[in-house]
Amino acid sequence: MSKSLIFGVIAFLMTGARSEVTEVFAESGSEAVLPCECKPPSPSAPFILWSKASTGTVWRKQRSGLQYWGSGWTKHGTQRIRSLQSELERGEYNLHITKVREEDAGVYTCRVEDGKLLVQRMVMLRVMKLSISPSVPVSGNSILISCNVTPWPETAAVRWTLNSIPFVPQTEIKLITSNRASVIKGKVTEKLMGNWTCVVRNKDQEGRATAPLSVGGIVHPSTDDTRVYVAVGSAVTLPCVFSPGLIPSDPLWEKLDAGSVSKSAPGLRPPSFVPSSFFSQHPWDKSTNLTEVVFEDEGRYRCSAMVGGQRLTRKMQLIVAKIDSNISSKKRSSVTLTCHLSDPREVTEYEWVHVTYDLNGTQFVRSIQKDKEKELTISKMSEENFGEWTCRFYGKFGILGNVTYQLHLSGLTGKSSAGLSHNTATVIGLSFLLLVLLLILAQMYKNHQRRKRIFQYPALETIVHTISNEREARERSRVKK
Ligand SMILES: *[C@@H]1O[C@H](CO)[C@@H](O)[C@H](O)[C@H]1NC(C)=O
Ligand SMILES: *[C@@H]1O[C@H](CO)[C@@H](O)[C@H](O)[C@H]1NC(C)=O
C-alpha cells in the first residue's frame, strides 16, 4: 500500500521533471482550459497553485479553501479565472480563462500539493485570432485575412477553409505563410463571402480561429427589383440599408421612368420624401419614407450612395394598391369592389375580409371570398355589410399586403359611397347638390332684390324711363297748349 503510494509520487515527480509541455490552443475571446490532471485524485482538498512564467501567481487555492487571484486577473470584482468544483473532485485541477486575449498567451505551471503528493504540469497557451482588414470591404477592394497565433509555433502546419471547404489559392487571391503568420491577400469578390477558418496543427494539437467575411454593400433590399407593396393613403419606407459599419456618402434617391432605366424622372414628390436616416441613428441606413402614398407614386425607384470610391445602387419597385367601388346603376342596392394593384403580376390570390368592431372596440375579421378574382360584389346593402372591407393579396410565398375600403351608411341611399379610393359618385352627387343649392340661393336673392330695388334692373328702368319721358312730353305739350 505505502509502496505503491511512494511509487506513484516518484512517477508524478518524474513527469514533472520531464517538464513535458502540454500545448493548448484557444481562440481569442473564447474560454481557454489549461489541463492539470492528477490521478488518482487527492483524497482531501490539496493546495493548488497556477502561475505564469512571466507574471507569477495566477490563481492559488489553499487547503482551507481560501482563494487568491493574481493581479491583472480580476477587474471590477469579476475574475477571468475560474475552476470547476466538479473537475477538482475528479482530480482535474484545470484552469479556466474566460475571454482569452493575446496577452494571456505563454507558459503556465500548475502545482498540486497534498502531503506527500506533489504534481507539477506545464502548459503552453497559444491564442489564435483571425483578423480581416478592412472589416467590411466592398467588392473590388483589396483585402487581408490574417491568421495570428501568439506565440507562433515553429513546426506548425496551416490549413484554410472557406465555408468548411478547403481553400485553394487563385490568381486574384493568394496565400502567404511565413514563420510568424499566415495571410490571405487579394481582391474581394462575392465568392469570398462566408466563414473563413484557419487551422493550425502543432504536435498533434490543433487550433482554429474563425471569422465571417461579409462583402459590404446594400444588404436590404438584397437584390435589385425588390417589390414593395403599399395601400393608397398609407405610409411606406423604401428600404436602402448598407452593411453595418459602412458610411455611405452622397446618397441619392431617384424615381425611374417606366421606359428608360437610367434617366431620373423629375416627378419625385419632395414634401413626402423624407430620408429615414433622419430618424434612425445609423449612418448606413439610407432608406426613405413616403408619408401618404398616392396611386401615381407607383413605379421604379433607385437608391445609391458612394462607398469606398464606388457608387453602389439598388433598384426597387413600389406597387400601390387601391380599391375601386362601383355601385350598380340598376339595382342601387349592390356594390362591386375591385382590388386594383399597379402591378398585379406577382399576385396569385385575393382574399376579401370584412372587419367589424363591437361596442368595446373588439375586432372581428370574417373571410368572405378567397380566389383568383379581384372583384367582390356585395349584393345586399344592409347594415351588417357596412364597415371595413379589406382585400388581402397573396403571392407564391404568402401575403404581400392589404388595402381597406370603408363602406358607409350613405352608400345605402345610392347618393354617395365614401371610401378611401377615388369615388366619382360622391363627387358628382355632391357637386350636383351644391349646384342646386346655389341656384335656389341665387333665385331667392334675385327675388329679394327685385322686390326691394326694382329700378336697378336696366330693362325695367328703360320702361320706366320711356313712361316718364312720355309723361314729360305730354306735360310739355300741355304747357304749350
Ligand atoms: C364589453 O366589455 C365588458 C367588460 O369587459 C363586458 O362585460 C361586455 O360583455 C363587453 N361587451 C361586448 C359587446 O362584448
Ligand atoms: C393589413 O396590413 C396591416 C399591416 O401589415 C395589418 O396590421 C393589418 O392587420 C392587416 N389587415 C387585415 C384585415 O388583414
Short mmCIF file of C-alpha atoms and ligand atoms in Angstrom, two decimals:
data_model
loop_
_atom_site.label_atom_id
_atom_site.label_comp_id
_atom_site.label_asym_id
_atom_site.label_seq_id
_atom_site.Cartn_x
_atom_site.Cartn_y
_atom_site.Cartn_z
CA MET A 1 0.00 0.00 0.00
CA SER A 2 2.59 2.54 1.11
CA LYS A 3 4.94 1.10 -1.51
CA SER A 4 2.55 1.83 -4.30
CA LEU A 5 1.96 5.37 -2.97
CA ILE A 6 5.67 6.07 -2.95
CA PHE A 7 5.94 4.66 -6.45
CA GLY A 8 3.10 6.92 -7.52
CA VAL A 9 4.79 10.00 -6.06
CA ILE A 10 8.02 9.14 -7.83
CA ALA A 11 6.15 8.65 -11.07
CA PHE A 12 4.49 12.03 -10.67
CA LEU A 13 7.75 13.72 -9.83
CA MET A 14 9.30 12.16 -12.89
CA THR A 15 6.53 13.50 -15.11
CA GLY A 16 7.13 16.94 -13.64
CA ALA A 17 10.87 16.59 -14.05
CA ARG A 18 10.50 15.61 -17.68
CA SER A 19 8.74 19.02 -17.95
CA GLU A 20 6.62 17.95 -20.83
CA VAL A 21 4.71 20.97 -22.04
CA THR A 22 1.10 20.45 -22.99
CA GLU A 23 0.00 22.51 -25.98
CA VAL A 24 -3.30 24.35 -25.73
CA PHE A 25 -4.84 26.45 -28.48
CA ALA A 26 -7.62 28.90 -27.69
CA GLU A 27 -9.36 31.33 -29.97
CA SER A 28 -9.26 34.92 -28.81
CA GLY A 29 -12.45 35.73 -26.89
CA SER A 30 -13.25 32.12 -26.05
CA GLU A 31 -12.61 30.19 -22.85
CA ALA A 32 -9.22 28.51 -22.58
CA VAL A 33 -8.95 25.39 -20.44
CA LEU A 34 -5.45 24.59 -19.19
CA PRO A 35 -5.32 20.96 -18.02
CA CYS A 36 -3.70 19.77 -14.84
CA GLU A 37 -4.69 16.20 -14.17
CA CYS A 38 -3.73 14.33 -11.08
CA LYS A 39 -4.95 10.71 -10.94
CA PRO A 40 -5.96 9.25 -8.61
CA PRO A 41 -7.41 12.43 -7.13
CA SER A 42 -6.14 13.65 -3.82
CA PRO A 43 -8.44 12.33 -1.05
CA SER A 44 -8.52 15.72 0.68
CA ALA A 45 -8.52 19.26 -0.72
CA PRO A 46 -4.96 19.90 -1.94
CA PHE A 47 -3.03 23.11 -2.26
CA ILE A 48 -3.26 24.31 -5.89
CA LEU A 49 -1.07 26.95 -7.47
CA TRP A 50 -1.25 28.12 -11.04
CA SER A 51 1.43 30.53 -12.12
CA LYS A 52 2.58 32.07 -15.35
CA ALA A 53 6.25 32.23 -16.28
CA SER A 54 6.20 35.96 -16.96
CA THR A 55 3.77 37.32 -14.35
CA GLY A 56 3.85 34.97 -11.35
CA THR A 57 0.82 33.71 -9.47
CA VAL A 58 -2.37 33.49 -11.46
CA TRP A 59 -4.57 31.62 -9.02
CA ARG A 60 -3.99 29.87 -5.74
CA LYS A 61 -6.26 27.75 -3.61
CA GLN A 62 -5.28 26.99 -0.03
CA ARG A 63 -6.19 23.72 1.68
CA SER A 64 -8.68 25.73 3.70
CA GLY A 65 -10.50 26.66 0.51
CA LEU A 66 -9.29 30.25 0.53
CA GLN A 67 -8.61 31.51 -3.00
CA TYR A 68 -6.27 34.17 -4.26
CA TRP A 69 -6.13 35.75 -7.73
CA GLY A 70 -3.04 37.32 -9.13
CA SER A 71 -3.07 40.98 -10.11
CA GLY A 72 -4.33 41.59 -13.62
CA TRP A 73 -6.71 38.64 -13.46
CA THR A 74 -9.53 40.47 -11.71
CA LYS A 75 -11.28 43.51 -12.98
CA HIS A 76 -14.09 45.38 -11.19
CA GLY A 77 -14.62 42.40 -8.90
CA THR A 78 -15.01 39.81 -11.68
CA GLN A 79 -12.33 37.19 -12.21
CA ARG A 80 -11.35 35.89 -15.59
CA ILE A 81 -10.03 32.79 -13.87
CA ARG A 82 -12.25 30.06 -12.55
CA SER A 83 -12.14 26.44 -11.57
CA LEU A 84 -14.95 23.94 -11.59
CA GLN A 85 -15.70 22.11 -8.37
CA SER A 86 -16.83 19.04 -10.33
CA GLU A 87 -13.43 18.90 -12.07
CA LEU A 88 -11.49 19.40 -8.84
CA GLU A 89 -13.32 16.45 -7.28
CA ARG A 90 -12.22 14.27 -10.18
CA GLY A 91 -8.59 15.31 -9.72
CA GLU A 92 -8.58 17.73 -12.66
CA TYR A 93 -7.14 20.96 -11.34
CA ASN A 94 -7.80 22.75 -14.61
CA LEU A 95 -7.52 26.49 -15.01
CA HIS A 96 -10.31 28.15 -16.98
CA ILE A 97 -9.52 31.53 -18.50
CA THR A 98 -12.60 33.28 -19.87
CA LYS A 99 -12.47 35.78 -22.74
CA VAL A 100 -8.90 34.87 -23.52
CA ARG A 101 -6.69 37.59 -25.01
CA GLU A 102 -3.41 37.60 -26.87
CA GLU A 103 -1.59 38.81 -23.73
CA ASP A 104 -2.68 35.65 -21.92
CA ALA A 105 -0.53 33.52 -24.22
CA GLY A 106 2.53 31.90 -22.70
CA VAL A 107 3.74 29.10 -20.43
CA TYR A 108 1.73 28.26 -17.31
CA THR A 109 2.68 25.99 -14.46
CA CYS A 110 0.31 24.04 -12.30
CA ARG A 111 1.43 22.75 -8.89
CA VAL A 112 -0.70 20.48 -6.74
CA GLU A 113 0.47 19.57 -3.22
CA ASP A 114 -1.21 17.27 -0.76
CA GLY A 115 1.04 15.86 1.94
CA LYS A 116 3.39 13.52 0.15
CA LEU A 117 1.72 14.21 -3.19
CA LEU A 118 3.30 16.72 -5.50
CA VAL A 119 2.29 17.21 -9.09
CA GLN A 120 3.69 19.76 -11.46
CA ARG A 121 2.50 20.37 -15.00
CA MET A 122 3.42 22.86 -17.71
CA VAL A 123 1.03 24.19 -20.30
CA MET A 124 1.74 26.36 -23.31
CA LEU A 125 -1.26 28.51 -24.17
CA ARG A 126 -1.37 29.74 -27.74
CA VAL A 127 -4.01 32.33 -28.56
CA MET A 128 -5.39 32.37 -32.08
CA LYS A 129 -7.09 35.20 -33.86
CA LEU A 130 -8.34 35.67 -37.39
CA SER A 131 -8.47 39.28 -38.47
CA ILE A 132 -9.95 40.74 -41.62
CA SER A 133 -8.97 44.14 -42.88
CA PRO A 134 -10.90 46.20 -43.84
CA SER A 135 -13.66 44.67 -41.72
CA VAL A 136 -16.41 45.42 -44.26
CA PRO A 137 -14.77 45.51 -47.69
CA VAL A 138 -16.68 46.47 -50.80
CA SER A 139 -16.46 44.25 -53.86
CA GLY A 140 -13.24 45.09 -55.70
CA ASN A 141 -11.35 46.32 -52.62
CA SER A 142 -8.06 44.78 -51.51
CA ILE A 143 -8.35 42.52 -48.55
CA LEU A 144 -6.04 40.93 -46.00
CA ILE A 145 -7.13 37.99 -43.87
CA SER A 146 -4.52 37.05 -41.32
CA CYS A 147 -4.27 34.08 -39.04
CA ASN A 148 -2.32 35.05 -35.95
CA VAL A 149 -1.12 32.64 -33.30
CA THR A 150 0.62 34.01 -30.21
CA PRO A 151 3.25 32.65 -29.89
CA TRP A 152 3.56 31.24 -33.42
CA PRO A 153 4.54 27.55 -33.24
CA GLU A 154 7.75 26.76 -35.10
CA THR A 155 6.60 23.47 -36.54
CA ALA A 156 3.08 24.45 -37.43
CA ALA A 157 1.09 23.32 -40.42
CA VAL A 158 -1.64 25.72 -41.54
CA ARG A 159 -4.82 24.93 -43.41
CA TRP A 160 -7.50 27.34 -44.54
CA THR A 161 -11.17 26.70 -45.20
CA LEU A 162 -13.94 28.88 -46.55
CA ASN A 163 -17.40 27.72 -45.51
CA SER A 164 -15.84 24.39 -44.43
CA ILE A 165 -14.41 23.78 -47.92
CA PRO A 166 -10.59 23.70 -48.23
CA PHE A 167 -9.39 26.95 -49.71
CA VAL A 168 -7.49 26.84 -52.99
CA PRO A 169 -5.40 29.92 -53.82
CA GLN A 170 -6.10 31.56 -57.18
CA THR A 171 -4.51 34.28 -59.23
CA GLU A 172 -6.54 37.04 -57.67
CA ILE A 173 -6.36 35.66 -54.15
CA LYS A 174 -3.09 34.39 -52.71
CA LEU A 175 -1.99 32.54 -49.61
CA ILE A 176 1.23 33.58 -47.91
CA THR A 177 2.55 31.68 -44.89
CA SER A 178 5.65 32.90 -43.10
CA ASN A 179 7.15 31.83 -39.80
CA ARG A 180 5.12 34.44 -37.97
CA ALA A 181 1.71 34.39 -39.60
CA SER A 182 -0.37 33.07 -42.43
CA VAL A 183 -2.26 35.54 -44.58
CA ILE A 184 -4.65 35.59 -47.50
CA LYS A 185 -4.36 38.56 -49.79
CA GLY A 186 -6.31 39.66 -52.81
CA LYS A 187 -9.28 41.40 -54.32
CA VAL A 188 -12.71 40.99 -52.79
CA THR A 189 -15.42 39.26 -54.74
CA GLU A 190 -18.79 37.89 -53.66
CA LYS A 191 -17.30 34.38 -53.91
CA LEU A 192 -15.09 35.06 -50.90
CA MET A 193 -18.05 35.71 -48.63
CA GLY A 194 -18.64 33.38 -45.73
CA ASN A 195 -16.85 31.90 -42.74
CA TRP A 196 -13.08 31.79 -43.01
CA THR A 197 -11.26 29.36 -40.77
CA CYS A 198 -7.57 28.85 -40.28
CA VAL A 199 -6.50 25.58 -38.70
CA VAL A 200 -3.06 25.34 -37.12
CA ARG A 201 -1.63 21.97 -36.25
CA ASN A 202 1.31 21.56 -33.90
CA LYS A 203 2.45 18.34 -32.19
CA ASP A 204 -0.86 16.53 -32.59
CA GLN A 205 -2.72 19.52 -31.20
CA GLU A 206 -5.00 21.54 -33.41
CA GLY A 207 -6.28 25.05 -33.01
CA ARG A 208 -8.65 27.03 -35.13
CA ALA A 209 -9.90 30.55 -35.49
CA THR A 210 -12.93 31.62 -37.49
CA ALA A 211 -14.21 34.94 -38.75
CA PRO A 212 -17.04 35.83 -41.11
CA LEU A 213 -16.29 37.87 -44.19
CA SER A 214 -19.17 39.90 -45.47
CA VAL A 215 -18.71 41.88 -48.59
CA GLY A 216 -20.12 45.33 -47.95
CA GLY A 217 -22.94 46.72 -49.97
CA ILE A 218 -26.65 47.27 -49.82
CA VAL A 219 -27.99 44.47 -47.64
CA HIS A 220 -31.64 45.49 -47.65
CA PRO A 221 -33.06 45.05 -50.20
CA SER A 222 -30.55 42.36 -51.06
CA THR A 223 -31.45 42.14 -54.73
CA ASP A 224 -32.47 44.52 -57.48
CA ASP A 225 -36.12 44.80 -58.44
CA THR A 226 -37.40 44.00 -55.00
CA ARG A 227 -41.10 44.75 -54.79
CA VAL A 228 -42.60 46.90 -52.09
CA TYR A 229 -46.39 46.85 -51.68
CA VAL A 230 -48.39 49.67 -50.14
CA ALA A 231 -52.03 50.75 -49.95
CA VAL A 232 -53.09 54.17 -51.19
CA GLY A 233 -53.06 56.70 -48.37
CA SER A 234 -50.61 54.74 -46.23
CA ALA A 235 -47.02 55.49 -45.42
CA VAL A 236 -44.23 53.34 -46.77
CA THR A 237 -40.49 53.00 -46.28
CA LEU A 238 -38.41 52.35 -49.34
CA PRO A 239 -35.51 50.42 -47.84
CA CYS A 240 -31.86 51.09 -48.63
CA VAL A 241 -29.70 49.73 -45.84
CA PHE A 242 -25.97 49.30 -46.31
CA SER A 243 -23.83 46.81 -44.38
CA PRO A 244 -23.46 47.89 -40.78
CA GLY A 245 -20.20 49.72 -40.36
CA LEU A 246 -20.18 51.29 -43.80
CA ILE A 247 -20.50 55.03 -44.04
CA PRO A 248 -22.02 55.72 -47.45
CA SER A 249 -21.76 59.29 -48.64
CA ASP A 250 -23.68 61.35 -51.16
CA PRO A 251 -26.89 59.28 -51.04
CA LEU A 252 -29.37 59.76 -53.87
CA TRP A 253 -32.93 58.62 -54.46
CA GLU A 254 -34.40 58.67 -57.94
CA LYS A 255 -37.67 57.67 -59.49
CA LEU A 256 -37.05 55.95 -62.78
CA ASP A 257 -39.14 56.39 -65.87
CA ALA A 258 -41.22 53.42 -66.87
CA GLY A 259 -39.35 53.32 -70.18
CA SER A 260 -35.76 54.28 -69.54
CA VAL A 261 -33.86 53.00 -66.58
CA SER A 262 -31.03 55.46 -66.33
CA LYS A 263 -32.95 58.70 -66.56
CA SER A 264 -34.26 60.08 -63.34
CA ALA A 265 -37.78 61.40 -63.54
CA PRO A 266 -38.43 64.87 -62.23
CA GLY A 267 -41.61 63.65 -60.60
CA LEU A 268 -40.32 62.96 -57.11
CA ARG A 269 -42.59 64.46 -54.55
CA PRO A 270 -40.24 66.32 -52.25
CA PRO A 271 -42.62 67.07 -49.36
CA SER A 272 -43.35 63.44 -48.61
CA PHE A 273 -39.89 62.18 -49.44
CA VAL A 274 -38.31 62.09 -46.02
CA PRO A 275 -34.96 60.36 -45.64
CA SER A 276 -35.49 57.83 -42.91
CA SER A 277 -31.92 58.18 -41.68
CA PHE A 278 -33.29 61.44 -40.39
CA PHE A 279 -34.91 59.38 -37.66
CA SER A 280 -32.67 56.35 -37.48
CA GLN A 281 -29.28 56.84 -35.93
CA HIS A 282 -27.33 54.59 -38.26
CA PRO A 283 -25.25 56.28 -40.94
CA TRP A 284 -25.56 53.14 -43.09
CA ASP A 285 -29.35 53.38 -43.34
CA LYS A 286 -30.32 55.47 -46.36
CA SER A 287 -33.96 54.36 -46.52
CA THR A 288 -36.58 56.89 -47.44
CA ASN A 289 -40.21 57.34 -46.46
CA LEU A 290 -43.30 58.25 -48.44
CA THR A 291 -45.78 59.60 -45.93
CA GLU A 292 -49.05 59.39 -47.83
CA VAL A 293 -48.89 57.33 -50.96
CA VAL A 294 -50.99 58.24 -53.98
CA PHE A 295 -51.59 55.83 -56.83
CA GLU A 296 -49.23 57.80 -59.09
CA ASP A 297 -46.31 57.05 -56.76
CA GLU A 298 -46.13 53.56 -58.18
CA GLY A 299 -43.10 52.75 -60.27
CA ARG A 300 -39.40 52.04 -60.10
CA TYR A 301 -37.05 53.71 -57.68
CA ARG A 302 -33.30 53.69 -57.32
CA CYS A 303 -31.20 54.37 -54.28
CA SER A 304 -27.47 54.90 -54.50
CA ALA A 305 -24.53 56.13 -52.44
CA MET A 306 -20.76 56.27 -52.58
CA VAL A 307 -18.77 53.63 -50.67
CA GLY A 308 -15.03 53.10 -50.96
CA GLY A 309 -14.80 55.14 -54.16
CA GLN A 310 -17.67 53.32 -55.87
CA ARG A 311 -21.31 54.18 -56.29
CA LEU A 312 -23.45 51.28 -55.15
CA THR A 313 -27.03 51.21 -56.39
CA ARG A 314 -30.18 49.27 -55.73
CA LYS A 315 -33.40 49.35 -57.74
CA MET A 316 -36.81 48.50 -56.39
CA GLN A 317 -40.42 48.71 -57.42
CA LEU A 318 -43.20 50.34 -55.47
CA ILE A 319 -46.57 48.73 -56.11
CA VAL A 320 -49.61 50.68 -54.97
CA ALA A 321 -52.93 49.01 -54.16
CA LYS A 322 -56.33 50.66 -54.13
CA ILE A 323 -59.97 49.62 -54.09
CA ASP A 324 -62.34 50.94 -56.72
CA SER A 325 -66.05 50.78 -55.97
CA ASN A 326 -68.86 50.61 -58.45
CA ILE A 327 -72.47 50.96 -57.37
CA SER A 328 -74.80 49.15 -59.69
CA SER A 329 -76.88 51.75 -61.52
CA LYS A 330 -79.93 49.50 -61.92
CA LYS A 331 -80.22 47.94 -58.52
CA ARG A 332 -78.85 50.60 -56.25
CA SER A 333 -78.52 48.00 -53.55
CA SER A 334 -75.43 46.27 -54.89
CA VAL A 335 -71.83 47.43 -54.95
CA THR A 336 -68.80 45.93 -56.63
CA LEU A 337 -65.37 46.41 -55.09
CA THR A 338 -62.26 45.89 -57.22
CA CYS A 339 -58.86 45.30 -55.69
CA HIS A 340 -56.58 47.17 -58.04
CA LEU A 341 -52.77 46.92 -57.98
CA SER A 342 -50.44 48.97 -60.14
CA ASP A 343 -48.62 45.74 -60.95
CA PRO A 344 -50.54 42.56 -60.10
CA ARG A 345 -48.02 40.22 -61.78
CA GLU A 346 -46.95 38.58 -58.54
CA VAL A 347 -50.46 38.17 -57.11
CA THR A 348 -51.84 34.65 -57.18
CA GLU A 349 -54.86 35.09 -54.96
CA TYR A 350 -57.12 37.76 -53.48
CA GLU A 351 -58.93 37.40 -50.20
CA TRP A 352 -61.75 39.69 -49.15
CA VAL A 353 -62.32 40.05 -45.46
CA HIS A 354 -64.99 42.02 -43.63
CA VAL A 355 -63.78 43.75 -40.48
CA THR A 356 -66.30 44.81 -37.86
CA TYR A 357 -65.99 46.13 -34.34
CA ASP A 358 -68.26 45.71 -31.35
CA LEU A 359 -69.03 48.43 -28.79
CA ASN A 360 -65.85 47.61 -26.87
CA GLY A 361 -63.76 48.07 -29.99
CA THR A 362 -63.01 44.37 -30.32
CA GLN A 363 -62.17 43.48 -33.90
CA PHE A 364 -63.92 40.71 -35.78
CA VAL A 365 -62.47 39.55 -39.07
CA ARG A 366 -64.55 37.41 -41.37
CA SER A 367 -63.19 35.97 -44.60
CA ILE A 368 -65.80 36.33 -47.33
CA GLN A 369 -64.16 35.29 -50.55
CA LYS A 370 -60.78 33.87 -51.49
CA ASP A 371 -59.85 33.12 -55.07
CA LYS A 372 -58.19 34.46 -58.20
CA GLU A 373 -60.95 37.04 -58.67
CA LYS A 374 -60.02 40.57 -57.69
CA GLU A 375 -63.65 41.68 -57.61
CA LEU A 376 -66.18 41.33 -54.85
CA THR A 377 -69.88 42.01 -55.25
CA ILE A 378 -71.82 42.94 -52.16
CA SER A 379 -75.40 42.39 -53.23
CA LYS A 380 -77.23 43.41 -50.10
CA MET A 381 -76.53 46.88 -48.77
CA SER A 382 -77.74 46.11 -45.29
CA GLU A 383 -76.32 47.36 -42.06
CA GLU A 384 -74.35 44.19 -41.42
CA ASN A 385 -72.36 44.82 -44.59
CA PHE A 386 -71.13 48.26 -43.56
CA GLY A 387 -67.68 48.81 -42.18
CA GLU A 388 -64.25 47.89 -43.41
CA TRP A 389 -63.70 45.68 -46.41
CA THR A 390 -60.11 44.57 -46.75
CA CYS A 391 -58.55 42.99 -49.78
CA ARG A 392 -55.58 40.84 -48.85
CA PHE A 393 -53.42 39.86 -51.78
CA TYR A 394 -51.16 36.84 -51.78
CA GLY A 395 -48.16 35.78 -53.81
CA LYS A 396 -46.46 32.42 -54.15
CA PHE A 397 -44.72 32.85 -50.82
CA GLY A 398 -47.55 34.28 -48.75
CA ILE A 399 -49.28 37.57 -48.12
CA LEU A 400 -47.98 40.59 -50.00
CA GLY A 401 -50.18 43.25 -48.46
CA ASN A 402 -53.69 44.52 -47.97
CA VAL A 403 -55.86 47.51 -48.76
CA THR A 404 -59.03 48.61 -46.98
CA TYR A 405 -62.25 50.26 -48.13
CA GLN A 406 -64.83 51.88 -45.86
CA LEU A 407 -68.42 51.12 -46.83
CA HIS A 408 -70.62 53.74 -45.18
CA LEU A 409 -74.29 54.06 -44.39
CA SER A 410 -74.65 56.75 -47.05
CA GLY A 411 -73.97 54.03 -49.60
CA LEU A 412 -77.44 52.68 -48.91
CA THR A 413 -79.26 55.66 -50.44
CA GLY A 414 -77.10 55.46 -53.51
CA LYS A 415 -76.30 59.15 -53.30
CA SER A 416 -72.73 58.57 -52.41
CA SER A 417 -70.44 55.91 -51.19
CA ALA A 418 -67.44 57.30 -49.46
CA GLY A 419 -64.23 55.47 -49.26
CA LEU A 420 -60.51 55.84 -49.26
CA SER A 421 -60.40 55.41 -53.00
CA HIS A 422 -61.41 57.95 -55.60
CA ASN A 423 -65.15 57.94 -55.77
CA THR A 424 -66.63 59.77 -58.67
CA ALA A 425 -70.17 59.09 -57.47
CA THR A 426 -69.53 61.10 -54.34
CA VAL A 427 -68.02 63.97 -56.25
CA ILE A 428 -70.79 64.13 -58.84
CA GLY A 429 -73.54 63.75 -56.26
CA LEU A 430 -72.17 66.42 -54.01
CA SER A 431 -71.45 68.84 -56.87
CA PHE A 432 -74.99 68.45 -58.12
CA LEU A 433 -76.43 69.13 -54.70
CA LEU A 434 -74.24 72.18 -54.33
CA LEU A 435 -75.26 73.48 -57.74
CA VAL A 436 -78.97 73.13 -56.95
CA LEU A 437 -78.45 74.86 -53.64
CA LEU A 438 -76.56 77.70 -55.31
CA LEU A 439 -79.30 78.12 -57.94
CA ILE A 440 -82.01 78.27 -55.26
CA LEU A 441 -79.99 80.79 -53.29
CA ALA A 442 -79.38 82.89 -56.38
CA GLN A 443 -83.10 82.83 -57.21
CA MET A 444 -84.03 83.83 -53.68
CA TYR A 445 -81.53 86.67 -53.76
CA LYS A 446 -82.86 87.82 -57.14
CA ASN A 447 -86.44 87.87 -55.90
CA HIS A 448 -85.43 89.76 -52.84
CA GLN A 449 -83.51 92.32 -54.87
CA ARG A 450 -86.35 92.76 -57.36
CA ARG A 451 -88.81 93.47 -54.61
CA LYS A 452 -86.51 95.92 -52.88
CA ARG A 453 -84.86 97.85 -55.71
CA ILE A 454 -86.84 97.18 -58.81
CA PHE A 455 -85.36 100.19 -60.60
CA GLN A 456 -81.96 98.72 -60.71
CA TYR A 457 -82.98 96.36 -63.43
CA PRO A 458 -81.99 98.06 -66.70
CA ALA A 459 -84.92 96.65 -68.67
CA LEU A 460 -87.43 97.90 -66.18
CA GLU A 461 -85.53 101.16 -65.99
CA THR A 462 -85.89 101.65 -69.73
CA ILE A 463 -89.59 101.03 -69.48
CA VAL A 464 -89.91 103.45 -66.57
CA HIS A 465 -87.78 105.98 -68.43
CA THR A 466 -89.90 105.72 -71.51
CA ILE A 467 -93.04 106.12 -69.44
CA SER A 468 -91.68 109.18 -67.65
CA ASN A 469 -90.37 110.68 -70.88
CA GLU A 470 -93.77 110.27 -72.45
CA ARG A 471 -95.34 111.82 -69.41
CA GLU A 472 -92.97 114.81 -69.61
CA ALA A 473 -93.61 115.25 -73.30
CA ARG A 474 -97.32 115.17 -72.65
CA GLU A 475 -96.93 117.76 -69.89
CA ARG A 476 -94.77 119.97 -72.12
CA SER A 477 -97.29 119.83 -74.91
CA ARG A 478 -99.99 120.59 -72.34
CA VAL A 479 -97.99 123.66 -71.24
CA LYS A 480 -97.54 124.74 -74.90
CA LYS A 481 -101.27 124.44 -75.42
C1 LIG B 1 -67.60 44.81 -23.22
O1 LIG B 1 -66.77 44.65 -22.08
C2 LIG B 1 -67.44 44.43 -20.88
C3 LIG B 1 -66.44 44.41 -19.76
O2 LIG B 1 -65.21 43.95 -20.18
C4 LIG B 1 -68.24 43.14 -20.97
O3 LIG B 1 -68.95 42.91 -19.77
C5 LIG B 1 -69.20 43.22 -22.12
O4 LIG B 1 -69.88 42.00 -22.28
C6 LIG B 1 -68.47 43.57 -23.39
N1 LIG B 1 -69.44 43.81 -24.46
C7 LIG B 1 -69.38 43.25 -25.63
C8 LIG B 1 -70.44 43.65 -26.60
O5 LIG B 1 -68.51 42.45 -25.92
C1 LIG B 2 -53.39 44.83 -43.14
O1 LIG B 2 -51.99 45.00 -43.01
C2 LIG B 2 -51.59 45.62 -41.81
C3 LIG B 2 -50.12 45.86 -41.87
O2 LIG B 2 -49.44 44.76 -42.33
C4 LIG B 2 -52.00 44.75 -40.61
O3 LIG B 2 -51.63 45.37 -39.42
C5 LIG B 2 -53.50 44.55 -40.65
O4 LIG B 2 -53.87 43.69 -39.61
C6 LIG B 2 -53.93 43.98 -41.99
N1 LIG B 2 -55.38 43.95 -42.02
C7 LIG B 2 -56.06 42.87 -42.32
C8 LIG B 2 -57.53 42.97 -42.20
O5 LIG B 2 -55.53 41.84 -42.67
#
